[in-house]
Amino acid sequence: MKKILVILFCSLISCGVYCQNIGFQEIKSTKVDNLTDIQVKAFVDKSKKDGYTLEQLEEQALQSGVTPEEWGKLKERIQNLSVTEKDRDYTTSEPLSRESRETQQQVVSHDVTSETKIYGSSLFNTANLTFEPNLRLPTPENYLLGPDDELIINVFGFSEKNYQLTISPEGVIHLPDIGQIHVSGLTIAQAKKIITSKLSLIYNAINYEKTFISVTLGNIRSIKVLVVGEAFRPGTYTLPSVVSVFNALNACGGPNRNGSFREIKVIRNNTTITVVDVYDFLMTGEIKNNIQLQDQDVLKIEPYKKRIELKGELKNIGYFEAKEGESFLNMVDYAGGFTTNAYKDRVVVFRNTAKEKKVNDIAFNDFGSFAVEDGDVFDINPLLDRFENRVQIQGAVFRPGTYALSNDLTLRQLIEKADGLREDAFLHRGTVIREKDNKETEMLSFNLNDVLSGKSDLRLKKEDIVTIASLIEMQELRKVTVYGEVKTPNEYDYHENMTLQDLIFSAGGLKDDAELKNVEIYRLETNPEILRAGKRIAERHTFTINKNLDGMDFSLAPHDQVIIRPVSGYTEIKKVMIEGEVLFPGNYILTSNQERISDVIKKAGGLNMYAYPEGAFMIRKLKTTIAREKIEQVVTENISEELVDTVQVIKKDAIVGIKLEEILKHPGSEWDLYLEDGDIISIPKELQTVQVGGQVLLPSLVRYNQNSSFHYYIDRSGGFSPNALKRKSYVVYANGETQATRRVLFFHSYPKVKPGAKIFVPEKLKKEGQRMTVGETVALTSSVITVVALVLSLFK
């Protein structure tokens, strides 16, 4: 079998597999002293999950045949283990008080989260990293057998036999038909050799390689390891016999704040047999001197001798432990090295003396020879945000940016490094901003023509900023604008030699309704005399153009405003609709602005036999335009115009009452309205009901009676309510017209009622402070519902 090292990173799951199914029957047949802390912890967790108290566990244990003596030992082990993960304490010889546990938790929290943590402290306090031993590995060949180990001996081949033997306290196993064999202190390989030799006396085929022997480890024994010194949780630990030094360190939480990570001793039989340096593992990933522990071994964590602090520009900062003879450079290696932004030419160290503190400077060449002392604090500063040889050039060069200042670099040479001047460079003047010795800045100017011709030049200094101006950038922002009947009215960039034709072409060309004979151009007045006299601030030019945009050579100037108006009288196709009782209902196109209602009804074939002319009405879309404030105002000597940019148009439907009988009798009369785009003429059938609403006792629909008066319909709806305002009653006719009650001398003259009409009786105004009765509330609700229904029916 190959030599198997105890694996450093192993899962708690594998430990759980080994420890599962530990119950009272197993405890009864196994000595409590032989149980590992992991097994006891698994038993406690399962019992807690099942809801058992310690008293209930004791009762079950005694009923299952566990002796009081063994239960007492188990109870003590349980009490030494905390039953909750919150206060978890991996078995010490004495249970910790709650105050001690809280103190330890605070220390752990400080170690893990503190900005200046001890290097390596998180190794044994990180939930995702564990050094628990893997108990499911094949038996290591160098494992030394001892009392309570179980050996599984398999005989196979011509003969088959199986033995499960436990090593006695005297270190022997009793092999049937053979006798006692001493195996304590032997490796598995050595024990196998002796056992095979003994069994060959019984199984002769072993000598001829017809029968074979395998020896493996079954249940392993537990050992006790004493952890002393500067451990996070010192004490005696019951652990599996395959544990190593790092397993024990994991169990005790590792070194405390005063403990050394570099000097952890393993003492066996009063002799130090090895010393473990945790930094070896942290730096290389290799575990050196991580030997397998034996029963009664002592793990002693010495106090640290030298601890220094690293701050500033290092990849890891905090407290680091140093061995005798280690240098500052060794400490930097432990910290992972300097950051990219670290100032490495000189490092400051603060050192304690017998009386006070002092400061030392370490030059870069001395990093490897400067020996560190306990309490040293090294502060690594960042690089300065400045350059020792930087110059910059910006503006009208092909490659503006930062350049290195070489010896005797001149302005002309810097321009050449920047690939020369752009075509738009302003050649008459450039500037250099220079930093003086006192950090103030000054501006130096130069003539770029003189520099290029060699007539003059300027020697540059560190941090000089050279600016070459651009002719384009120096110019005022130049735009021209076109409004009106072009495809895309907007503001456009002005270019030299730009004409009116070019601007219209840029705007997508003319619309169909563009007026060609009165194109206006407004140009800002620039003559100082005219402006001072206040005579004019802009001048107006008019032109005649053609659709092909040729023949126009008028040159534009910056800020010109061009207006192209629509042809007078031009309009888009207008459409109206007629619905209801005509021979040919549908959409009709208006052929002129003078078409009336009678003209469209004639186009629709006239009324059919079911039409009710008195109920006819028209729906017209009202347009409400919301416009921004004037966006441009141009003024000449005798003209002022305001241009408005519309941003939203809201269309609402309005019902227009019409007298269709009068219209058909007298076409072209005042009743025969001119039609507009979107008008809808509706001619209904004759209705047979009258709707009564508002302040009546029973709002309802009443059958129309030709000879009945207003009161007839009120009576059929229960009469007026107590809150009825009778004198304000009104009728809405089917065509949308409304007629109110009139007063004639001392009497009220109520409107005439027609088919399809709607009678509404309003409510009296309530006096201030007067409460509404239940009846009034019901009546008011009815009135509101009736009004809503009335409005909806009108639109419908």
PDB file of N, CA and C in Angstrom, residues 543-605:
ATOM      1  N   PHE A 543     -37.723  85.915 -52.381  1.00  0.00           N
ATOM      2  CA  PHE A 543     -37.284  85.259 -53.614  1.00  0.00           C
ATOM      3  C   PHE A 543     -38.427  84.429 -54.183  1.00  0.00           C
ATOM      4  N   THR A 544     -38.340  84.181 -55.491  1.00  0.00           N
ATOM      5  CA  THR A 544     -39.205  83.209 -56.156  1.00  0.00           C
ATOM      6  C   THR A 544     -38.349  82.016 -56.535  1.00  0.00           C
ATOM      7  N   ILE A 545     -38.825  80.829 -56.185  1.00  0.00           N
ATOM      8  CA  ILE A 545     -38.041  79.626 -56.422  1.00  0.00           C
ATOM      9  C   ILE A 545     -38.849  78.666 -57.282  1.00  0.00           C
ATOM     10  N   ASN A 546     -38.257  77.519 -57.633  1.00  0.00           N
ATOM     11  CA  ASN A 546     -38.991  76.492 -58.378  1.00  0.00           C
ATOM     12  C   ASN A 546     -38.762  75.138 -57.709  1.00  0.00           C
ATOM     13  N   LYS A 547     -39.578  74.180 -58.103  1.00  0.00           N
ATOM     14  CA  LYS A 547     -39.543  72.858 -57.475  1.00  0.00           C
ATOM     15  C   LYS A 547     -38.206  72.146 -57.696  1.00  0.00           C
ATOM     16  N   ASN A 548     -37.539  72.449 -58.784  1.00  0.00           N
ATOM     17  CA  ASN A 548     -36.290  71.759 -59.114  1.00  0.00           C
ATOM     18  C   ASN A 548     -35.085  72.322 -58.369  1.00  0.00           C
ATOM     19  N   LEU A 549     -35.294  73.399 -57.617  1.00  0.00           N
ATOM     20  CA  LEU A 549     -34.237  74.015 -56.818  1.00  0.00           C
ATOM     21  C   LEU A 549     -33.058  74.476 -57.680  1.00  0.00           C
ATOM     22  N   ASP A 550     -33.329  74.915 -58.882  1.00  0.00           N
ATOM     23  CA  ASP A 550     -32.256  75.461 -59.714  1.00  0.00           C
ATOM     24  C   ASP A 550     -32.501  76.949 -59.921  1.00  0.00           C
ATOM     25  N   GLY A 551     -31.453  77.624 -60.336  1.00  0.00           N
ATOM     26  CA  GLY A 551     -31.561  79.050 -60.577  1.00  0.00           C
ATOM     27  C   GLY A 551     -31.435  79.888 -59.326  1.00  0.00           C
ATOM     28  N   MET A 552     -31.221  79.263 -58.160  1.00  0.00           N
ATOM     29  CA  MET A 552     -31.107  80.022 -56.914  1.00  0.00           C
ATOM     30  C   MET A 552     -29.643  80.033 -56.492  1.00  0.00           C
ATOM     31  N   ASP A 553     -29.014  81.181 -56.558  1.00  0.00           N
ATOM     32  CA  ASP A 553     -27.612  81.274 -56.175  1.00  0.00           C
ATOM     33  C   ASP A 553     -27.397  82.278 -55.060  1.00  0.00           C
ATOM     34  N   PHE A 554     -28.457  82.562 -54.284  1.00  0.00           N
ATOM     35  CA  PHE A 554     -28.330  83.498 -53.179  1.00  0.00           C
ATOM     36  C   PHE A 554     -27.525  82.841 -52.066  1.00  0.00           C
ATOM     37  N   SER A 555     -26.409  83.446 -51.701  1.00  0.00           N
ATOM     38  CA  SER A 555     -25.522  82.878 -50.677  1.00  0.00           C
ATOM     39  C   SER A 555     -26.040  83.223 -49.288  1.00  0.00           C
ATOM     40  N   LEU A 556     -26.043  82.232 -48.439  1.00  0.00           N
ATOM     41  CA  LEU A 556     -26.494  82.421 -47.063  1.00  0.00           C
ATOM     42  C   LEU A 556     -25.348  82.906 -46.189  1.00  0.00           C
ATOM     43  N   ALA A 557     -25.721  83.479 -45.081  1.00  0.00           N
ATOM     44  CA  ALA A 557     -24.763  83.922 -44.071  1.00  0.00           C
ATOM     45  C   ALA A 557     -25.114  83.245 -42.745  1.00  0.00           C
ATOM     46  N   PRO A 558     -24.160  83.147 -41.828  1.00  0.00           N
ATOM     47  CA  PRO A 558     -24.473  82.539 -40.531  1.00  0.00           C
ATOM     48  C   PRO A 558     -25.663  83.221 -39.870  1.00  0.00           C
ATOM     49  N   HIS A 559     -26.514  82.416 -39.254  1.00  0.00           N
ATOM     50  CA  HIS A 559     -27.686  82.855 -38.491  1.00  0.00           C
ATOM     51  C   HIS A 559     -28.860  83.288 -39.366  1.00  0.00           C
ATOM     52  N   ASP A 560     -28.796  83.064 -40.687  1.00  0.00           N
ATOM     53  CA  ASP A 560     -29.943  83.384 -41.547  1.00  0.00           C
ATOM     54  C   ASP A 560     -31.146  82.526 -41.151  1.00  0.00           C
ATOM     55  N   GLN A 561     -32.367  83.149 -41.294  1.00  0.00           N
ATOM     56  CA  GLN A 561     -33.616  82.470 -41.016  1.00  0.00           C
ATOM     57  C   GLN A 561     -34.446  82.449 -42.311  1.00  0.00           C
ATOM     58  N   VAL A 562     -34.798  81.247 -42.776  1.00  0.00           N
ATOM     59  CA  VAL A 562     -35.534  81.092 -44.035  1.00  0.00           C
ATOM     60  C   VAL A 562     -36.948  80.620 -43.719  1.00  0.00           C
ATOM     61  N   ILE A 563     -37.940  81.292 -44.322  1.00  0.00           N
ATOM     62  CA  ILE A 563     -39.346  80.943 -44.105  1.00  0.00           C
ATOM     63  C   ILE A 563     -39.990  80.647 -45.456  1.00  0.00           C
ATOM     64  N   ILE A 564     -40.575  79.453 -45.588  1.00  0.00           N
ATOM     65  CA  ILE A 564     -41.300  79.061 -46.800  1.00  0.00           C
ATOM     66  C   ILE A 564     -42.735  78.786 -46.391  1.00  0.00           C
ATOM     67  N   ARG A 565     -43.650  79.621 -46.818  1.00  0.00           N
ATOM     68  CA  ARG A 565     -45.041  79.539 -46.367  1.00  0.00           C
ATOM     69  C   ARG A 565     -45.855  78.642 -47.288  1.00  0.00           C
ATOM     70  N   PRO A 566     -47.036  78.167 -46.815  1.00  0.00           N
ATOM     71  CA  PRO A 566     -47.909  77.346 -47.671  1.00  0.00           C
ATOM     72  C   PRO A 566     -48.681  78.214 -48.662  1.00  0.00           C
ATOM     73  N   VAL A 567     -49.096  77.618 -49.768  1.00  0.00           N
ATOM     74  CA  VAL A 567     -49.916  78.304 -50.767  1.00  0.00           C
ATOM     75  C   VAL A 567     -51.245  78.687 -50.127  1.00  0.00           C
ATOM     76  N   SER A 568     -51.672  79.907 -50.367  1.00  0.00           N
ATOM     77  CA  SER A 568     -52.934  80.376 -49.808  1.00  0.00           C
ATOM     78  C   SER A 568     -54.094  79.520 -50.327  1.00  0.00           C
ATOM     79  N   GLY A 569     -54.918  79.017 -49.439  1.00  0.00           N
ATOM     80  CA  GLY A 569     -56.074  78.212 -49.817  1.00  0.00           C
ATOM     81  C   GLY A 569     -55.789  76.738 -49.956  1.00  0.00           C
ATOM     82  N   TYR A 570     -54.558  76.366 -49.900  1.00  0.00           N
ATOM     83  CA  TYR A 570     -54.226  74.931 -50.044  1.00  0.00           C
ATOM     84  C   TYR A 570     -54.700  74.172 -48.803  1.00  0.00           C
ATOM     85  N   THR A 571     -55.301  73.063 -49.042  1.00  0.00           N
ATOM     86  CA  THR A 571     -55.757  72.229 -47.932  1.00  0.00           C
ATOM     87  C   THR A 571     -55.682  70.768 -48.342  1.00  0.00           C
ATOM     88  N   GLU A 572     -55.561  69.936 -47.390  1.00  0.00           N
ATOM     89  CA  GLU A 572     -55.555  68.506 -47.662  1.00  0.00           C
ATOM     90  C   GLU A 572     -56.983  68.006 -47.833  1.00  0.00           C
ATOM     91  N   ILE A 573     -57.150  66.804 -48.350  1.00  0.00           N
ATOM     92  CA  ILE A 573     -58.483  66.235 -48.582  1.00  0.00           C
ATOM     93  C   ILE A 573     -59.229  66.135 -47.265  1.00  0.00           C
ATOM     94  N   LYS A 574     -60.503  66.603 -47.298  1.00  0.00           N
ATOM     95  CA  LYS A 574     -61.338  66.571 -46.106  1.00  0.00           C
ATOM     96  C   LYS A 574     -62.438  65.534 -46.278  1.00  0.00           C
ATOM     97  N   LYS A 575     -62.758  64.884 -45.189  1.00  0.00           N
ATOM     98  CA  LYS A 575     -63.716  63.790 -45.238  1.00  0.00           C
ATOM     99  C   LYS A 575     -64.755  63.978 -44.143  1.00  0.00           C
ATOM    100  N   VAL A 576     -66.028  63.669 -44.481  1.00  0.00           N
ATOM    101  CA  VAL A 576     -67.105  63.670 -43.489  1.00  0.00           C
ATOM    102  C   VAL A 576     -67.813  62.323 -43.564  1.00  0.00           C
ATOM    103  N   MET A 577     -68.614  62.033 -42.557  1.00  0.00           N
ATOM    104  CA  MET A 577     -69.337  60.761 -42.536  1.00  0.00           C
ATOM    105  C   MET A 577     -70.800  61.028 -42.206  1.00  0.00           C
ATOM    106  N   ILE A 578     -71.664  60.295 -42.873  1.00  0.00           N
ATOM    107  CA  ILE A 578     -73.090  60.366 -42.576  1.00  0.00           C
ATOM    108  C   ILE A 578     -73.556  58.963 -42.216  1.00  0.00           C
ATOM    109  N   GLU A 579     -74.264  58.855 -41.094  1.00  0.00           N
ATOM    110  CA  GLU A 579     -74.688  57.552 -40.604  1.00  0.00           C
ATOM    111  C   GLU A 579     -76.177  57.601 -40.263  1.00  0.00           C
ATOM    112  N   GLY A 580     -76.755  56.425 -40.207  1.00  0.00           N
ATOM    113  CA  GLY A 580     -78.163  56.352 -39.826  1.00  0.00           C
ATOM    114  C   GLY A 580     -79.081  56.177 -41.020  1.00  0.00           C
ATOM    115  N   GLU A 581     -80.191  56.872 -40.997  1.00  0.00           N
ATOM    116  CA  GLU A 581     -81.293  56.597 -41.909  1.00  0.00           C
ATOM    117  C   GLU A 581     -81.213  57.417 -43.198  1.00  0.00           C
ATOM    118  N   VAL A 582     -80.196  57.108 -44.013  1.00  0.00           N
ATOM    119  CA  VAL A 582     -80.102  57.618 -45.380  1.00  0.00           C
ATOM    120  C   VAL A 582     -79.936  56.416 -46.290  1.00  0.00           C
ATOM    121  N   LEU A 583     -80.084  56.640 -47.600  1.00  0.00           N
ATOM    122  CA  LEU A 583     -80.016  55.499 -48.509  1.00  0.00           C
ATOM    123  C   LEU A 583     -78.598  54.935 -48.621  1.00  0.00           C
ATOM    124  N   PHE A 584     -77.586  55.831 -48.616  1.00  0.00           N
ATOM    125  CA  PHE A 584     -76.210  55.372 -48.785  1.00  0.00           C
ATOM    126  C   PHE A 584     -75.326  55.970 -47.679  1.00  0.00           C
ATOM    127  N   PRO A 585     -75.404  55.440 -46.453  1.00  0.00           N
ATOM    128  CA  PRO A 585     -74.557  55.972 -45.385  1.00  0.00           C
ATOM    129  C   PRO A 585     -73.088  55.641 -45.657  1.00  0.00           C
ATOM    130  N   GLY A 586     -72.177  56.440 -45.075  1.00  0.00           N
ATOM    131  CA  GLY A 586     -70.751  56.172 -45.224  1.00  0.00           C
ATOM    132  C   GLY A 586     -69.951  57.455 -45.255  1.00  0.00           C
ATOM    133  N   ASN A 587     -68.683  57.355 -45.757  1.00  0.00           N
ATOM    134  CA  ASN A 587     -67.770  58.486 -45.818  1.00  0.00           C
ATOM    135  C   ASN A 587     -67.917  59.199 -47.158  1.00  0.00           C
ATOM    136  N   TYR A 588     -67.789  60.543 -47.108  1.00  0.00           N
ATOM    137  CA  TYR A 588     -67.870  61.363 -48.306  1.00  0.00           C
ATOM    138  C   TYR A 588     -66.759  62.407 -48.274  1.00  0.00           C
ATOM    139  N   ILE A 589     -66.197  62.691 -49.455  1.00  0.00           N
ATOM    140  CA  ILE A 589     -65.121  63.654 -49.581  1.00  0.00           C
ATOM    141  C   ILE A 589     -65.710  65.021 -49.917  1.00  0.00           C
ATOM    142  N   LEU A 590     -65.210  66.065 -49.209  1.00  0.00           N
ATOM    143  CA  LEU A 590     -65.644  67.432 -49.499  1.00  0.00           C
ATOM    144  C   LEU A 590     -64.866  67.945 -50.700  1.00  0.00           C
ATOM    145  N   THR A 591     -65.598  68.416 -51.696  1.00  0.00           N
ATOM    146  CA  THR A 591     -64.943  68.895 -52.914  1.00  0.00           C
ATOM    147  C   THR A 591     -64.674  70.389 -52.886  1.00  0.00           C
ATOM    148  N   SER A 592     -65.225  71.082 -51.907  1.00  0.00           N
ATOM    149  CA  SER A 592     -64.956  72.514 -51.761  1.00  0.00           C
ATOM    150  C   SER A 592     -65.150  72.885 -50.302  1.00  0.00           C
ATOM    151  N   ASN A 593     -64.711  74.102 -49.989  1.00  0.00           N
ATOM    152  CA  ASN A 593     -64.890  74.604 -48.625  1.00  0.00           C
ATOM    153  C   ASN A 593     -66.300  75.137 -48.392  1.00  0.00           C
ATOM    154  N   GLN A 594     -67.152  75.075 -49.421  1.00  0.00           N
ATOM    155  CA  GLN A 594     -68.497  75.645 -49.319  1.00  0.00           C
ATOM    156  C   GLN A 594     -69.568  74.564 -49.205  1.00  0.00           C
ATOM    157  N   GLU A 595     -69.186  73.310 -49.074  1.00  0.00           N
ATOM    158  CA  GLU A 595     -70.192  72.246 -48.981  1.00  0.00           C
ATOM    159  C   GLU A 595     -70.899  72.306 -47.640  1.00  0.00           C
ATOM    160  N   ARG A 596     -72.252  72.051 -47.712  1.00  0.00           N
ATOM    161  CA  ARG A 596     -73.096  72.129 -46.523  1.00  0.00           C
ATOM    162  C   ARG A 596     -73.684  70.753 -46.211  1.00  0.00           C
ATOM    163  N   ILE A 597     -74.478  70.718 -45.116  1.00  0.00           N
ATOM    164  CA  ILE A 597     -75.125  69.465 -44.698  1.00  0.00           C
ATOM    165  C   ILE A 597     -76.044  68.947 -45.793  1.00  0.00           C
ATOM    166  N   SER A 598     -76.802  69.836 -46.418  1.00  0.00           N
ATOM    167  CA  SER A 598     -77.764  69.421 -47.452  1.00  0.00           C
ATOM    168  C   SER A 598     -77.049  68.789 -48.640  1.00  0.00           C
ATOM    169  N   ASP A 599     -75.834  69.279 -48.978  1.00  0.00           N
ATOM    170  CA  ASP A 599     -75.095  68.735 -50.109  1.00  0.00           C
ATOM    171  C   ASP A 599     -74.709  67.278 -49.865  1.00  0.00           C
ATOM    172  N   VAL A 600     -74.267  66.971 -48.636  1.00  0.00           N
ATOM    173  CA  VAL A 600     -73.833  65.602 -48.331  1.00  0.00           C
ATOM    174  C   VAL A 600     -75.028  64.666 -48.255  1.00  0.00           C
ATOM    175  N   ILE A 601     -76.171  65.134 -47.689  1.00  0.00           N
ATOM    176  CA  ILE A 601     -77.366  64.281 -47.640  1.00  0.00           C
ATOM    177  C   ILE A 601     -77.851  63.965 -49.049  1.00  0.00           C
ATOM    178  N   LYS A 602     -77.707  64.934 -49.938  1.00  0.00           N
ATOM    179  CA  LYS A 602     -78.085  64.694 -51.335  1.00  0.00           C
ATOM    180  C   LYS A 602     -77.184  63.630 -51.954  1.00  0.00           C
ATOM    181  N   LYS A 603     -75.825  63.712 -51.647  1.00  0.00           N
ATOM    182  CA  LYS A 603     -74.897  62.689 -52.143  1.00  0.00           C
ATOM    183  C   LYS A 603     -75.270  61.316 -51.608  1.00  0.00           C
ATOM    184  N   ALA A 604     -75.822  61.271 -50.357  1.00  0.00           N
ATOM    185  CA  ALA A 604     -76.148  60.007 -49.712  1.00  0.00           C
ATOM    186  C   ALA A 604     -77.510  59.477 -50.150  1.00  0.00           C
ATOM    187  N   GLY A 605     -78.175  60.105 -51.123  1.00  0.00           N
ATOM    188  CA  GLY A 605     -79.442  59.599 -51.647  1.00  0.00           C
ATOM    189  C   GLY A 605     -80.649  60.070 -50.892  1.00  0.00           C
TER     190      GLY A 605
END
